[in-house]
Amino acid sequence: MENNSTVVKEFILAGLTQSQNIQLLVFALVLIFYLIILPGNFLIILTIRSDPGLTAPLYFFLGNLAFLDASYSFIVAPRMLVDFLSEKKVISYRGCITQLFFLHFLGGGEGLLLVVMAFDRYIAICHPLHYSIVMNPRTCYALLLALWFGGFVHSIIQVALILRLPFCGPNRLDNFFCDVPQVIKLACTDTFVVELLMVFNSGLMTLLCFLGLLASYAVILCRVHGSSSEGKSKAVSTCTTHIIVIFLMFGPGIFIYTRPFRAFPADKVVSLFHTVIFPLLNPVIYTLRNQEVKASVKRLFSQHLA
């Protein structure tokens, strides 16, 4: 239930920029990017599900990453494209809360999925003899359920805190979508404690996951560097790919959520990459760096073209 003091029924979105030419340029770029990369995510899911050779936990989690990123890309991008062509950019109070919930639900789940993928690589590279025992199908599904639950808890805390805030005007959000920092600033009450709780919930979690992931991959790379196994280059390639995605995923999140909610000129650009561009790129980066998935995609195309 929303707070009884809330009289704001809708929010006006300021948009990405006031320049019509820049808006049209960004619209065209995002639309092209969306139409090319989004089918790529679904192709990854189809390839992994249809190829019996891609049954290892790594591919199971990669398929889920593609699904999460594809779902995440539907939260902001379609509405943003419509708003680019609209004179008045308006979102209802309930629509704003819904957008915010799914943004952090799927975003939190993806962050935890990257932690799970790091754990998977650690067991595979550092304890290969125990890998099939530790990462059995039951464990994989349990980890998947845990990360979905973790994303839900993370997001519902944000929503619960915002629903308790009164909104009595103004109702102009200085962004192209609804997110915690901008929405909280419009509350007509002192939000210092809520902001601290939000920074703790989003910012600290993001930072700890990021540092933990970097530390885990540093351990893996040190372990691999000291070995002379023939799978060394493959392990280094896999870890490098994961580290690239970690920086793409957590870098903007740390910039946005680990500081007091003050506006910076770069906020909108960082948010654009964080919510629209990077989610579509992540699985593609994995695919381009993974020889087995690339070979499977080629086989899938050749079978349909034959």
PDB file of C-alpha atoms in Angstrom, residues 72-229:
ATOM      1  CA  TYR A  72      16.614  -6.522 -17.701  1.00  0.00           C
ATOM      2  CA  SER A  73      16.823  -4.776 -21.073  1.00  0.00           C
ATOM      3  CA  PHE A  74      12.989  -4.710 -21.314  1.00  0.00           C
ATOM      4  CA  ILE A  75      12.631  -2.623 -18.130  1.00  0.00           C
ATOM      5  CA  VAL A  76      14.009   0.711 -19.362  1.00  0.00           C
ATOM      6  CA  ALA A  77      14.869   0.655 -23.081  1.00  0.00           C
ATOM      7  CA  PRO A  78      11.406   0.193 -24.718  1.00  0.00           C
ATOM      8  CA  ARG A  79       9.810   2.965 -22.658  1.00  0.00           C
ATOM      9  CA  MET A  80      12.825   5.210 -23.222  1.00  0.00           C
ATOM     10  CA  LEU A  81      12.503   4.748 -26.998  1.00  0.00           C
ATOM     11  CA  VAL A  82       8.805   5.669 -26.833  1.00  0.00           C
ATOM     12  CA  ASP A  83       9.544   8.690 -24.623  1.00  0.00           C
ATOM     13  CA  PHE A  84      12.127   9.971 -27.114  1.00  0.00           C
ATOM     14  CA  LEU A  85       9.230  10.495 -29.541  1.00  0.00           C
ATOM     15  CA  SER A  86       6.835  11.916 -26.937  1.00  0.00           C
ATOM     16  CA  GLU A  87       6.435  15.570 -26.061  1.00  0.00           C
ATOM     17  CA  LYS A  88       5.447  14.795 -22.463  1.00  0.00           C
ATOM     18  CA  LYS A  89       7.255  11.974 -20.703  1.00  0.00           C
ATOM     19  CA  VAL A  90       5.024  10.753 -17.878  1.00  0.00           C
ATOM     20  CA  ILE A  91       5.042   7.606 -15.741  1.00  0.00           C
ATOM     21  CA  SER A  92       2.435   6.769 -13.086  1.00  0.00           C
ATOM     22  CA  TYR A  93       3.391   6.403  -9.422  1.00  0.00           C
ATOM     23  CA  ARG A  94       2.620   2.670  -9.518  1.00  0.00           C
ATOM     24  CA  GLY A  95       4.427   2.301 -12.859  1.00  0.00           C
ATOM     25  CA  CYS A  96       7.459   4.034 -11.374  1.00  0.00           C
ATOM     26  CA  ILE A  97       7.536   1.724  -8.332  1.00  0.00           C
ATOM     27  CA  THR A  98       7.090  -1.323 -10.591  1.00  0.00           C
ATOM     28  CA  GLN A  99       9.952  -0.248 -12.847  1.00  0.00           C
ATOM     29  CA  LEU A 100      12.162   0.377  -9.837  1.00  0.00           C
ATOM     30  CA  PHE A 101      11.311  -3.028  -8.337  1.00  0.00           C
ATOM     31  CA  PHE A 102      12.163  -5.033 -11.464  1.00  0.00           C
ATOM     32  CA  LEU A 103      15.285  -2.969 -12.096  1.00  0.00           C
ATOM     33  CA  HIS A 104      16.745  -3.964  -8.725  1.00  0.00           C
ATOM     34  CA  PHE A 105      15.216  -7.461  -8.681  1.00  0.00           C
ATOM     35  CA  LEU A 106      16.877  -8.486 -11.937  1.00  0.00           C
ATOM     36  CA  GLY A 107      19.976  -6.338 -11.361  1.00  0.00           C
ATOM     37  CA  GLY A 108      20.525  -7.817  -7.895  1.00  0.00           C
ATOM     38  CA  GLY A 109      19.949 -11.318  -9.237  1.00  0.00           C
ATOM     39  CA  GLU A 110      22.510 -10.758 -11.978  1.00  0.00           C
ATOM     40  CA  GLY A 111      25.109  -9.486  -9.531  1.00  0.00           C
ATOM     41  CA  LEU A 112      24.631 -12.618  -7.422  1.00  0.00           C
ATOM     42  CA  LEU A 113      24.763 -14.777 -10.564  1.00  0.00           C
ATOM     43  CA  LEU A 114      28.227 -13.391 -11.341  1.00  0.00           C
ATOM     44  CA  VAL A 115      29.261 -14.387  -7.800  1.00  0.00           C
ATOM     45  CA  VAL A 116      27.926 -17.911  -8.441  1.00  0.00           C
ATOM     46  CA  MET A 117      29.816 -18.068 -11.770  1.00  0.00           C
ATOM     47  CA  ALA A 118      33.017 -17.031  -9.975  1.00  0.00           C
ATOM     48  CA  PHE A 119      32.465 -19.837  -7.444  1.00  0.00           C
ATOM     49  CA  ASP A 120      31.898 -22.274 -10.319  1.00  0.00           C
ATOM     50  CA  ARG A 121      35.194 -21.253 -11.994  1.00  0.00           C
ATOM     51  CA  TYR A 122      37.047 -21.438  -8.672  1.00  0.00           C
ATOM     52  CA  ILE A 123      35.948 -25.045  -8.089  1.00  0.00           C
ATOM     53  CA  ALA A 124      36.596 -26.011 -11.736  1.00  0.00           C
ATOM     54  CA  ILE A 125      40.124 -24.574 -11.830  1.00  0.00           C
ATOM     55  CA  CYS A 126      41.367 -24.948  -8.252  1.00  0.00           C
ATOM     56  CA  HIS A 127      39.610 -28.222  -7.303  1.00  0.00           C
ATOM     57  CA  PRO A 128      38.965 -30.025 -10.610  1.00  0.00           C
ATOM     58  CA  LEU A 129      38.760 -33.490  -9.037  1.00  0.00           C
ATOM     59  CA  HIS A 130      35.851 -32.404  -6.832  1.00  0.00           C
ATOM     60  CA  TYR A 131      34.083 -30.318  -9.494  1.00  0.00           C
ATOM     61  CA  SER A 132      31.485 -32.875 -10.611  1.00  0.00           C
ATOM     62  CA  ILE A 133      30.649 -33.675  -6.990  1.00  0.00           C
ATOM     63  CA  VAL A 134      30.348 -30.066  -5.778  1.00  0.00           C
ATOM     64  CA  MET A 135      28.672 -28.574  -8.869  1.00  0.00           C
ATOM     65  CA  ASN A 136      26.064 -31.281  -9.410  1.00  0.00           C
ATOM     66  CA  PRO A 137      22.672 -30.382 -10.981  1.00  0.00           C
ATOM     67  CA  ARG A 138      20.961 -30.121  -7.585  1.00  0.00           C
ATOM     68  CA  THR A 139      23.586 -27.615  -6.380  1.00  0.00           C
ATOM     69  CA  CYS A 140      23.254 -25.580  -9.586  1.00  0.00           C
ATOM     70  CA  TYR A 141      19.473 -25.283  -9.222  1.00  0.00           C
ATOM     71  CA  ALA A 142      19.804 -24.472  -5.514  1.00  0.00           C
ATOM     72  CA  LEU A 143      22.287 -21.681  -6.329  1.00  0.00           C
ATOM     73  CA  LEU A 144      19.961 -20.387  -9.061  1.00  0.00           C
ATOM     74  CA  LEU A 145      17.018 -20.330  -6.633  1.00  0.00           C
ATOM     75  CA  ALA A 146      19.173 -18.565  -4.028  1.00  0.00           C
ATOM     76  CA  LEU A 147      20.237 -15.790  -6.398  1.00  0.00           C
ATOM     77  CA  TRP A 148      16.630 -15.167  -7.537  1.00  0.00           C
ATOM     78  CA  PHE A 149      15.565 -15.025  -3.888  1.00  0.00           C
ATOM     79  CA  GLY A 150      18.489 -12.716  -3.044  1.00  0.00           C
ATOM     80  CA  GLY A 151      17.538 -10.355  -5.876  1.00  0.00           C
ATOM     81  CA  PHE A 152      13.928 -10.318  -4.672  1.00  0.00           C
ATOM     82  CA  VAL A 153      14.885  -9.529  -1.050  1.00  0.00           C
ATOM     83  CA  HIS A 154      17.296  -6.794  -2.182  1.00  0.00           C
ATOM     84  CA  SER A 155      14.605  -5.168  -4.343  1.00  0.00           C
ATOM     85  CA  ILE A 156      11.667  -5.512  -1.960  1.00  0.00           C
ATOM     86  CA  ILE A 157      13.659  -3.691   0.746  1.00  0.00           C
ATOM     87  CA  GLN A 158      14.110  -0.739  -1.631  1.00  0.00           C
ATOM     88  CA  VAL A 159      10.433  -0.691  -2.563  1.00  0.00           C
ATOM     89  CA  ALA A 160       9.266  -1.014   1.068  1.00  0.00           C
ATOM     90  CA  LEU A 161      11.393   1.984   2.093  1.00  0.00           C
ATOM     91  CA  ILE A 162      10.113   4.129  -0.790  1.00  0.00           C
ATOM     92  CA  LEU A 163       6.453   3.210  -0.249  1.00  0.00           C
ATOM     93  CA  ARG A 164       6.708   4.630   3.279  1.00  0.00           C
ATOM     94  CA  LEU A 165       7.779   8.047   1.943  1.00  0.00           C
ATOM     95  CA  PRO A 166       5.194  10.791   1.308  1.00  0.00           C
ATOM     96  CA  PHE A 167       5.230  12.432  -2.142  1.00  0.00           C
ATOM     97  CA  CYS A 168       3.310  15.707  -2.258  1.00  0.00           C
ATOM     98  CA  GLY A 169       5.193  17.501  -5.060  1.00  0.00           C
ATOM     99  CA  PRO A 170       7.222  18.393  -7.040  1.00  0.00           C
ATOM    100  CA  ASN A 171       6.966  15.378  -9.303  1.00  0.00           C
ATOM    101  CA  ARG A 172       9.701  15.947 -11.902  1.00  0.00           C
ATOM    102  CA  LEU A 173      12.343  13.187 -12.039  1.00  0.00           C
ATOM    103  CA  ASP A 174      15.679  14.322 -13.440  1.00  0.00           C
ATOM    104  CA  ASN A 175      16.238  11.097 -15.371  1.00  0.00           C
ATOM    105  CA  PHE A 176      14.825   9.000 -18.234  1.00  0.00           C
ATOM    106  CA  PHE A 177      13.600   6.222 -15.903  1.00  0.00           C
ATOM    107  CA  CYS A 178      12.671   5.655 -12.252  1.00  0.00           C
ATOM    108  CA  ASP A 179      15.530   4.841  -9.921  1.00  0.00           C
ATOM    109  CA  VAL A 180      16.119   5.134  -6.191  1.00  0.00           C
ATOM    110  CA  PRO A 181      18.330   8.287  -6.020  1.00  0.00           C
ATOM    111  CA  GLN A 182      15.998  10.519  -8.031  1.00  0.00           C
ATOM    112  CA  VAL A 183      12.734   9.208  -6.547  1.00  0.00           C
ATOM    113  CA  ILE A 184      13.890   9.614  -2.935  1.00  0.00           C
ATOM    114  CA  LYS A 185      14.865  13.241  -3.556  1.00  0.00           C
ATOM    115  CA  LEU A 186      11.231  14.073  -4.422  1.00  0.00           C
ATOM    116  CA  ALA A 187       9.869  12.894  -1.055  1.00  0.00           C
ATOM    117  CA  CYS A 188       8.502  15.770   1.050  1.00  0.00           C
ATOM    118  CA  THR A 189      10.230  14.673   4.253  1.00  0.00           C
ATOM    119  CA  ASP A 190      13.751  14.287   5.586  1.00  0.00           C
ATOM    120  CA  THR A 191      15.269  11.319   3.726  1.00  0.00           C
ATOM    121  CA  PHE A 192      18.734  11.181   5.323  1.00  0.00           C
ATOM    122  CA  VAL A 193      18.117   7.877   7.167  1.00  0.00           C
ATOM    123  CA  VAL A 194      16.414   6.311   4.131  1.00  0.00           C
ATOM    124  CA  GLU A 195      19.329   7.360   1.919  1.00  0.00           C
ATOM    125  CA  LEU A 196      21.785   5.742   4.323  1.00  0.00           C
ATOM    126  CA  LEU A 197      19.747   2.523   4.287  1.00  0.00           C
ATOM    127  CA  MET A 198      19.619   2.599   0.481  1.00  0.00           C
ATOM    128  CA  VAL A 199      23.383   3.150   0.215  1.00  0.00           C
ATOM    129  CA  PHE A 200      23.884   0.262   2.618  1.00  0.00           C
ATOM    130  CA  ASN A 201      21.464  -2.000   0.707  1.00  0.00           C
ATOM    131  CA  SER A 202      22.563  -1.189  -2.857  1.00  0.00           C
ATOM    132  CA  GLY A 203      25.927   0.505  -2.597  1.00  0.00           C
ATOM    133  CA  LEU A 204      27.617  -1.660   0.022  1.00  0.00           C
ATOM    134  CA  MET A 205      26.269  -4.871  -1.501  1.00  0.00           C
ATOM    135  CA  THR A 206      27.527  -3.831  -4.949  1.00  0.00           C
ATOM    136  CA  LEU A 207      30.944  -2.830  -3.630  1.00  0.00           C
ATOM    137  CA  LEU A 208      31.410  -5.994  -1.543  1.00  0.00           C
ATOM    138  CA  CYS A 209      30.368  -8.243  -4.445  1.00  0.00           C
ATOM    139  CA  PHE A 210      32.746  -6.372  -6.759  1.00  0.00           C
ATOM    140  CA  LEU A 211      35.736  -6.613  -4.384  1.00  0.00           C
ATOM    141  CA  GLY A 212      34.942 -10.237  -3.546  1.00  0.00           C
ATOM    142  CA  LEU A 213      34.754 -11.161  -7.224  1.00  0.00           C
ATOM    143  CA  LEU A 214      38.047  -9.431  -8.043  1.00  0.00           C
ATOM    144  CA  ALA A 215      39.722 -11.186  -5.108  1.00  0.00           C
ATOM    145  CA  SER A 216      38.382 -14.593  -6.156  1.00  0.00           C
ATOM    146  CA  TYR A 217      39.576 -14.198  -9.756  1.00  0.00           C
ATOM    147  CA  ALA A 218      42.962 -12.938  -8.506  1.00  0.00           C
ATOM    148  CA  VAL A 219      43.290 -16.180  -6.495  1.00  0.00           C
ATOM    149  CA  ILE A 220      42.270 -18.249  -9.544  1.00  0.00           C
ATOM    150  CA  LEU A 221      44.743 -16.471 -11.853  1.00  0.00           C
ATOM    151  CA  CYS A 222      47.573 -16.876  -9.333  1.00  0.00           C
ATOM    152  CA  ARG A 223      46.747 -20.570  -9.027  1.00  0.00           C
ATOM    153  CA  VAL A 224      46.645 -20.996 -12.813  1.00  0.00           C
ATOM    154  CA  HIS A 225      49.849 -18.979 -13.320  1.00  0.00           C
ATOM    155  CA  GLY A 226      51.749 -21.421 -11.144  1.00  0.00           C
ATOM    156  CA  SER A 227      50.520 -24.480 -13.028  1.00  0.00           C
ATOM    157  CA  SER A 228      51.697 -25.947 -16.327  1.00  0.00           C
ATOM    158  CA  SER A 229      48.470 -27.613 -17.380  1.00  0.00           C
TER     159      SER A 229
END
